[in-house]
Amino acid sequence: MILINTKLETLLTRCKEAIKAHQEKQVDLVTERDDLIQKLNEKQQFIESMMKDRNSEEASATSLEVKEHFNSDITVLLHDKERLQEELESTRLCIRQLETDLELARKQQNIKTDFNDEIKHQQDEFKQKYEDLLTKFDEKTIELEKLINDKLNLETSNKEFQNLMKNYQEEILKDKQQIEQLNNEIGILKDNLSKENEQHLKSFDTLKTEYENLTNELHQTKQAKDNIQSLLDETTQERTIYKDKYQSIQQLEHTG
């Protein structure tokens, strides 16, 4: 159990660190993408400005030169833009998967901590009961075989032998029915445990909200306590001042 909890805590820490790293990488990629878009816009504006400054004859003569001058830069920028878009999408999907794994690890940690001991106890109890019934069944079977041998050896009457056989067969049938009932109870227990697991998963968010509310109430209570203590300190100081003044007045009256 300790090993499982340690592994889950390690997984939680690794998920948090991975999510943080990918979020930082996503911010850097978005910044780089915006810079590339800005460069593309500046190149486009520069080309348009040059084309407007020349007359129509010069424009036709220099158009090819301008395009060749910037085609390579634009191609590189467009390629970088596509690459950044792909990296952004990959990073977003990775963050989503890590967040899903983190939430699943938290739920598994709580569920295993609460139910592993209970499930093991129930399994051990039913296993022992099942083994006891099997032992009893074997004992009855041995007794039945012994009765058959005794009948042959002692030449017991057919009627007495049949009555004995009937009684033991009824007991064996009852034991079989008990075993079948036990198997049904085990199946019902498994279904109930599965439903309880689902219910605890649903209650997880509610318990988390209650915990946060209690934390807020505790913080507010501490602030109120501090305020009351401050008022008490101020009251004590005022009482001391009034006491000193009163004693001074008493001394003046006695002196007068």
mmCIF file of C-alpha atoms in Angstrom:
data_model
loop_
_atom_site.group_PDB
_atom_site.id
_atom_site.type_symbol
_atom_site.label_atom_id
_atom_site.label_comp_id
_atom_site.label_asym_id
_atom_site.label_seq_id
_atom_site.Cartn_x
_atom_site.Cartn_y
_atom_site.Cartn_z
ATOM 1 C CA MET A 1 0.000 0.000 0.000
ATOM 2 C CA ILE A 2 2.840 2.405 0.865
ATOM 3 C CA LEU A 3 4.573 1.565 -2.416
ATOM 4 C CA ILE A 4 1.374 2.254 -4.403
ATOM 5 C CA ASN A 5 0.865 5.632 -2.682
ATOM 6 C CA THR A 6 4.515 6.570 -3.325
ATOM 7 C CA LYS A 7 4.185 5.720 -7.013
ATOM 8 C CA LEU A 8 0.966 7.731 -7.284
ATOM 9 C CA GLU A 9 2.531 10.749 -5.565
ATOM 10 C CA THR A 10 5.530 10.525 -7.917
ATOM 11 C CA LEU A 11 3.172 10.333 -10.900
ATOM 12 C CA LEU A 12 1.248 13.394 -9.678
ATOM 13 C CA THR A 13 4.464 15.392 -9.310
ATOM 14 C CA ARG A 14 5.711 14.376 -12.752
ATOM 15 C CA CYS A 15 2.369 15.247 -14.358
ATOM 16 C CA LYS A 16 2.358 18.690 -12.746
ATOM 17 C CA GLU A 17 5.930 19.389 -13.854
ATOM 18 C CA ALA A 18 5.222 18.180 -17.400
ATOM 19 C CA ILE A 19 2.066 20.318 -17.662
ATOM 20 C CA LYS A 20 3.973 23.393 -16.465
ATOM 21 C CA ALA A 21 6.817 22.782 -18.952
ATOM 22 C CA HIS A 22 4.425 22.307 -21.871
ATOM 23 C CA GLN A 23 2.446 25.405 -20.928
ATOM 24 C CA GLU A 24 5.662 27.450 -20.919
ATOM 25 C CA LYS A 25 6.630 25.939 -24.260
ATOM 26 C CA GLN A 26 3.194 26.806 -25.653
ATOM 27 C CA VAL A 27 3.622 30.442 -24.596
ATOM 28 C CA ASP A 28 7.020 30.570 -26.317
ATOM 29 C CA LEU A 29 5.597 29.016 -29.485
ATOM 30 C CA VAL A 30 2.706 31.482 -29.588
ATOM 31 C CA THR A 31 5.149 34.373 -29.196
ATOM 32 C CA GLU A 32 7.376 33.018 -31.956
ATOM 33 C CA ARG A 33 4.354 32.490 -34.220
ATOM 34 C CA ASP A 34 3.159 36.067 -33.650
ATOM 35 C CA ASP A 35 6.646 37.376 -34.455
ATOM 36 C CA LEU A 36 6.698 35.443 -37.723
ATOM 37 C CA ILE A 37 3.258 36.725 -38.692
ATOM 38 C CA GLN A 38 4.435 40.259 -37.944
ATOM 39 C CA LYS A 39 7.489 39.749 -40.161
ATOM 40 C CA LEU A 40 5.292 38.442 -42.978
ATOM 41 C CA ASN A 41 3.057 41.490 -42.726
ATOM 42 C CA GLU A 42 6.056 43.828 -42.745
ATOM 43 C CA LYS A 43 7.476 42.122 -45.847
ATOM 44 C CA GLN A 44 4.142 42.386 -47.610
ATOM 45 C CA GLN A 45 3.766 46.070 -46.734
ATOM 46 C CA PHE A 46 7.320 46.766 -47.899
ATOM 47 C CA ILE A 47 6.684 45.108 -51.274
ATOM 48 C CA GLU A 48 3.439 47.028 -51.776
ATOM 49 C CA SER A 49 5.167 50.289 -50.858
ATOM 50 C CA MET A 50 7.940 49.741 -53.383
ATOM 51 C CA MET A 51 5.460 48.870 -56.107
ATOM 52 C CA LYS A 52 3.447 52.047 -55.485
ATOM 53 C CA ASP A 53 6.526 54.311 -55.542
ATOM 54 C CA ARG A 54 7.483 53.248 -59.088
ATOM 55 C CA ASN A 55 5.579 54.063 -62.287
ATOM 56 C CA SER A 56 3.915 51.351 -64.333
ATOM 57 C CA GLU A 57 6.919 50.837 -66.679
ATOM 58 C CA GLU A 58 9.411 50.555 -63.806
ATOM 59 C CA ALA A 59 7.010 48.308 -61.928
ATOM 60 C CA SER A 60 6.925 45.765 -64.747
ATOM 61 C CA ALA A 61 10.744 45.839 -64.988
ATOM 62 C CA THR A 62 11.455 45.556 -61.271
ATOM 63 C CA SER A 63 8.568 43.291 -60.254
ATOM 64 C CA LEU A 64 10.546 40.120 -60.933
ATOM 65 C CA GLU A 65 13.580 41.471 -59.092
ATOM 66 C CA VAL A 66 11.551 42.346 -55.985
ATOM 67 C CA LYS A 67 9.812 38.994 -55.931
ATOM 68 C CA GLU A 68 13.071 37.086 -56.266
ATOM 69 C CA HIS A 69 14.558 39.199 -53.489
ATOM 70 C CA PHE A 70 11.852 38.277 -50.977
ATOM 71 C CA ASN A 71 10.590 34.888 -52.185
ATOM 72 C CA SER A 72 13.158 32.939 -50.184
ATOM 73 C CA ASP A 73 12.455 34.889 -46.971
ATOM 74 C CA ILE A 74 8.695 34.510 -47.376
ATOM 75 C CA THR A 75 9.027 30.780 -48.070
ATOM 76 C CA VAL A 76 11.108 30.305 -44.925
ATOM 77 C CA LEU A 77 8.676 32.346 -42.845
ATOM 78 C CA LEU A 78 5.673 30.416 -44.146
ATOM 79 C CA HIS A 79 7.425 27.129 -43.444
ATOM 80 C CA ASP A 80 8.241 28.265 -39.899
ATOM 81 C CA LYS A 81 4.644 29.354 -39.435
ATOM 82 C CA GLU A 82 3.320 25.918 -40.440
ATOM 83 C CA ARG A 83 5.867 24.215 -38.202
ATOM 84 C CA LEU A 84 4.849 26.371 -35.246
ATOM 85 C CA GLN A 85 1.169 25.622 -35.862
ATOM 86 C CA GLU A 86 1.924 21.897 -35.773
ATOM 87 C CA GLU A 87 4.004 22.232 -32.601
ATOM 88 C CA LEU A 88 1.266 24.279 -30.948
ATOM 89 C CA GLU A 89 -1.335 21.626 -31.754
ATOM 90 C CA SER A 90 0.963 18.841 -30.522
ATOM 91 C CA THR A 91 1.671 20.742 -27.307
ATOM 92 C CA ARG A 92 -2.027 21.416 -26.733
ATOM 93 C CA LEU A 93 -2.875 17.711 -27.142
ATOM 94 C CA CYS A 94 -0.024 16.721 -24.834
ATOM 95 C CA ILE A 95 -1.215 19.139 -22.130
ATOM 96 C CA ARG A 96 -4.754 17.784 -22.406
ATOM 97 C CA GLN A 97 -3.502 14.189 -22.030
ATOM 98 C CA LEU A 98 -1.314 15.106 -19.055
ATOM 99 C CA GLU A 99 -4.217 16.857 -17.341
ATOM 100 C CA THR A 100 -6.372 13.760 -17.900
ATOM 101 C CA ASP A 101 -3.642 11.496 -16.463
ATOM 102 C CA LEU A 102 -3.227 13.819 -13.474
ATOM 103 C CA GLU A 103 -6.937 13.759 -12.650
ATOM 104 C CA LEU A 104 -7.063 9.979 -13.068
ATOM 105 C CA ALA A 105 -4.067 9.526 -10.762
ATOM 106 C CA ARG A 106 -5.705 11.682 -8.079
ATOM 107 C CA LYS A 107 -8.911 9.672 -8.228
ATOM 108 C CA GLN A 108 -7.071 6.349 -8.167
ATOM 109 C CA GLN A 109 -5.050 7.451 -5.147
ATOM 110 C CA ASN A 110 -8.187 8.288 -3.130
ATOM 111 C CA ILE A 111 -10.124 5.194 -4.203
ATOM 112 C CA LYS A 112 -7.312 2.720 -3.506
ATOM 113 C CA THR A 113 -6.586 4.263 -0.122
ATOM 114 C CA ASP A 114 -10.248 4.002 0.952
ATOM 115 C CA PHE A 115 -11.243 0.597 -0.447
ATOM 116 C CA ASN A 116 -8.243 -1.740 -0.706
ATOM 117 C CA ASP A 117 -8.387 -2.791 2.945
ATOM 118 C CA GLU A 118 -12.159 -3.248 2.873
ATOM 119 C CA ILE A 119 -12.098 -5.314 -0.332
ATOM 120 C CA LYS A 120 -9.281 -7.528 0.975
ATOM 121 C CA HIS A 121 -11.134 -8.106 4.245
ATOM 122 C CA GLN A 122 -14.350 -9.087 2.452
ATOM 123 C CA GLN A 123 -12.502 -11.376 0.049
ATOM 124 C CA ASP A 124 -10.674 -13.137 2.882
ATOM 125 C CA GLU A 125 -13.913 -13.586 4.816
ATOM 126 C CA PHE A 126 -15.839 -15.109 1.913
ATOM 127 C CA LYS A 127 -12.869 -17.234 0.889
ATOM 128 C CA GLN A 128 -12.693 -18.728 4.382
ATOM 129 C CA LYS A 129 -16.431 -19.382 4.424
ATOM 130 C CA TYR A 130 -16.228 -21.004 1.010
ATOM 131 C CA GLU A 131 -13.357 -23.248 2.119
ATOM 132 C CA ASP A 132 -15.268 -24.250 5.272
ATOM 133 C CA LEU A 133 -18.273 -25.310 3.214
ATOM 134 C CA LEU A 134 -16.066 -27.306 0.844
ATOM 135 C CA THR A 135 -14.467 -29.049 3.815
ATOM 136 C CA LYS A 136 -17.870 -29.854 5.244
ATOM 137 C CA PHE A 137 -18.985 -31.151 1.862
ATOM 138 C CA ASP A 138 -15.939 -33.444 1.681
ATOM 139 C CA GLU A 139 -16.620 -34.688 5.197
ATOM 140 C CA LYS A 140 -20.209 -35.521 4.305
ATOM 141 C CA THR A 141 -19.047 -37.313 1.190
ATOM 142 C CA ILE A 142 -16.609 -39.398 3.225
ATOM 143 C CA GLU A 143 -19.347 -40.227 5.705
ATOM 144 C CA LEU A 144 -21.616 -41.306 2.879
ATOM 145 C CA GLU A 145 -18.960 -43.610 1.458
ATOM 146 C CA LYS A 146 -18.382 -45.033 4.917
ATOM 147 C CA LEU A 147 -22.078 -45.771 5.293
ATOM 148 C CA ILE A 148 -22.100 -47.600 1.977
ATOM 149 C CA ASN A 149 -19.177 -49.752 3.105
ATOM 150 C CA ASP A 150 -20.803 -50.332 6.480
ATOM 151 C CA LYS A 151 -24.006 -51.444 4.798
ATOM 152 C CA LEU A 152 -22.147 -53.985 2.688
ATOM 153 C CA ASN A 153 -20.144 -55.240 5.628
ATOM 154 C CA LEU A 154 -22.989 -55.387 8.137
ATOM 155 C CA GLU A 155 -25.666 -56.362 5.606
ATOM 156 C CA THR A 156 -27.908 -53.552 6.701
ATOM 157 C CA SER A 157 -31.435 -53.856 5.501
ATOM 158 C CA ASN A 158 -32.247 -52.148 2.259
ATOM 159 C CA LYS A 159 -34.849 -49.897 3.860
ATOM 160 C CA GLU A 160 -32.542 -48.597 6.576
ATOM 161 C CA PHE A 161 -29.791 -48.056 4.061
ATOM 162 C CA GLN A 162 -32.112 -46.088 1.776
ATOM 163 C CA ASN A 163 -33.268 -43.900 4.662
ATOM 164 C CA LEU A 164 -29.680 -43.137 5.601
ATOM 165 C CA MET A 165 -28.824 -42.402 1.990
ATOM 166 C CA LYS A 166 -31.784 -40.064 1.679
ATOM 167 C CA ASN A 167 -30.848 -38.115 4.797
ATOM 168 C CA TYR A 168 -27.247 -37.633 3.760
ATOM 169 C CA GLN A 169 -28.213 -36.744 0.216
ATOM 170 C CA GLU A 170 -30.481 -34.032 1.596
ATOM 171 C CA GLU A 171 -27.609 -32.697 3.685
ATOM 172 C CA ILE A 172 -25.294 -32.752 0.674
ATOM 173 C CA LEU A 173 -27.919 -30.926 -1.377
ATOM 174 C CA LYS A 174 -28.223 -28.305 1.344
ATOM 175 C CA ASP A 175 -24.450 -27.859 1.358
ATOM 176 C CA LYS A 176 -24.450 -27.430 -2.421
ATOM 177 C CA GLN A 177 -27.226 -24.869 -2.144
ATOM 178 C CA GLN A 178 -25.239 -22.992 0.489
ATOM 179 C CA ILE A 179 -22.211 -22.945 -1.813
ATOM 180 C CA GLU A 180 -24.343 -21.610 -4.674
ATOM 181 C CA GLN A 181 -25.830 -18.986 -2.357
ATOM 182 C CA LEU A 182 -22.333 -17.983 -1.255
ATOM 183 C CA ASN A 183 -21.272 -17.554 -4.886
ATOM 184 C CA ASN A 184 -24.326 -15.358 -5.477
ATOM 185 C CA GLU A 185 -23.456 -13.273 -2.405
ATOM 186 C CA ILE A 186 -19.907 -12.842 -3.711
ATOM 187 C CA GLY A 187 -21.286 -11.609 -7.037
ATOM 188 C CA ILE A 188 -23.628 -9.186 -5.264
ATOM 189 C CA LEU A 189 -20.736 -7.914 -3.124
ATOM 190 C CA LYS A 190 -18.623 -7.250 -6.215
ATOM 191 C CA ASP A 191 -21.497 -5.309 -7.813
ATOM 192 C CA ASN A 192 -22.031 -3.289 -4.626
ATOM 193 C CA LEU A 193 -18.328 -2.476 -4.347
ATOM 194 C CA SER A 194 -18.299 -1.368 -7.982
ATOM 195 C CA LYS A 195 -21.283 0.923 -7.357
ATOM 196 C CA GLU A 196 -19.643 2.300 -4.199
ATOM 197 C CA ASN A 197 -16.499 3.052 -6.188
ATOM 198 C CA GLU A 198 -18.551 5.021 -8.708
ATOM 199 C CA GLN A 199 -20.353 6.854 -5.903
ATOM 200 C CA HIS A 200 -17.069 7.828 -4.230
ATOM 201 C CA LEU A 201 -15.780 9.141 -7.532
ATOM 202 C CA LYS A 202 -18.864 11.339 -7.800
ATOM 203 C CA SER A 203 -18.435 12.474 -4.197
ATOM 204 C CA PHE A 204 -14.804 13.472 -4.740
ATOM 205 C CA ASP A 205 -15.615 16.864 -6.248
ATOM 206 C CA THR A 206 -18.193 17.552 -3.513
ATOM 207 C CA LEU A 207 -15.667 16.761 -0.768
ATOM 208 C CA LYS A 208 -13.093 18.955 -2.455
ATOM 209 C CA THR A 209 -15.538 21.883 -2.543
ATOM 210 C CA GLU A 210 -16.408 21.364 1.138
ATOM 211 C CA TYR A 211 -12.708 21.331 1.997
ATOM 212 C CA GLU A 212 -12.147 24.632 0.205
ATOM 213 C CA ASN A 213 -15.180 26.167 1.959
ATOM 214 C CA LEU A 214 -13.886 25.021 5.357
ATOM 215 C CA THR A 215 -10.480 26.494 4.566
ATOM 216 C CA ASN A 216 -12.078 29.853 3.743
ATOM 217 C CA GLU A 217 -14.151 29.758 6.940
ATOM 218 C CA LEU A 218 -11.030 28.976 8.973
ATOM 219 C CA HIS A 219 -9.227 31.927 7.403
ATOM 220 C CA GLN A 220 -12.167 34.239 8.155
ATOM 221 C CA THR A 221 -12.360 32.935 11.742
ATOM 222 C CA LYS A 222 -8.645 33.625 12.245
ATOM 223 C CA GLN A 223 -9.085 37.177 10.969
ATOM 224 C CA ALA A 224 -12.031 37.699 13.319
ATOM 225 C CA LYS A 225 -9.963 36.332 16.215
ATOM 226 C CA ASP A 226 -7.115 38.697 15.386
ATOM 227 C CA ASN A 227 -9.550 41.632 15.267
ATOM 228 C CA ILE A 228 -11.017 40.687 18.657
ATOM 229 C CA GLN A 229 -7.532 40.347 20.156
ATOM 230 C CA SER A 230 -6.638 43.771 18.799
ATOM 231 C CA LEU A 231 -9.774 45.266 20.392
ATOM 232 C CA LEU A 232 -8.936 43.551 23.697
ATOM 233 C CA ASP A 233 -5.426 44.996 23.609
ATOM 234 C CA GLU A 234 -6.794 48.473 22.929
ATOM 235 C CA THR A 235 -9.338 48.081 25.763
ATOM 236 C CA THR A 236 -6.600 46.981 28.164
ATOM 237 C CA GLN A 237 -4.499 50.007 27.284
ATOM 238 C CA GLU A 238 -7.473 52.333 27.772
ATOM 239 C CA ARG A 239 -8.275 50.763 31.147
ATOM 240 C CA THR A 240 -4.670 51.248 32.233
ATOM 241 C CA ILE A 241 -4.792 54.920 31.200
ATOM 242 C CA TYR A 242 -8.103 55.465 33.031
ATOM 243 C CA LYS A 243 -6.765 53.687 36.102
ATOM 244 C CA ASP A 244 -3.671 55.899 36.203
ATOM 245 C CA LYS A 245 -5.817 59.012 35.804
ATOM 246 C CA TYR A 246 -8.139 57.864 38.576
ATOM 247 C CA GLN A 247 -5.250 57.199 40.950
ATOM 248 C CA SER A 248 -3.809 60.638 40.159
ATOM 249 C CA ILE A 249 -7.160 62.278 40.965
ATOM 250 C CA GLN A 250 -7.394 60.316 44.229
ATOM 251 C CA GLN A 251 -3.931 61.450 45.241
ATOM 252 C CA LEU A 252 -4.802 65.068 44.451
ATOM 253 C CA GLU A 253 -7.976 64.837 46.524
ATOM 254 C CA HIS A 254 -6.099 63.387 49.500
ATOM 255 C CA THR A 255 -3.416 66.039 49.167
ATOM 256 C CA GLY A 256 -5.990 68.819 49.046
#
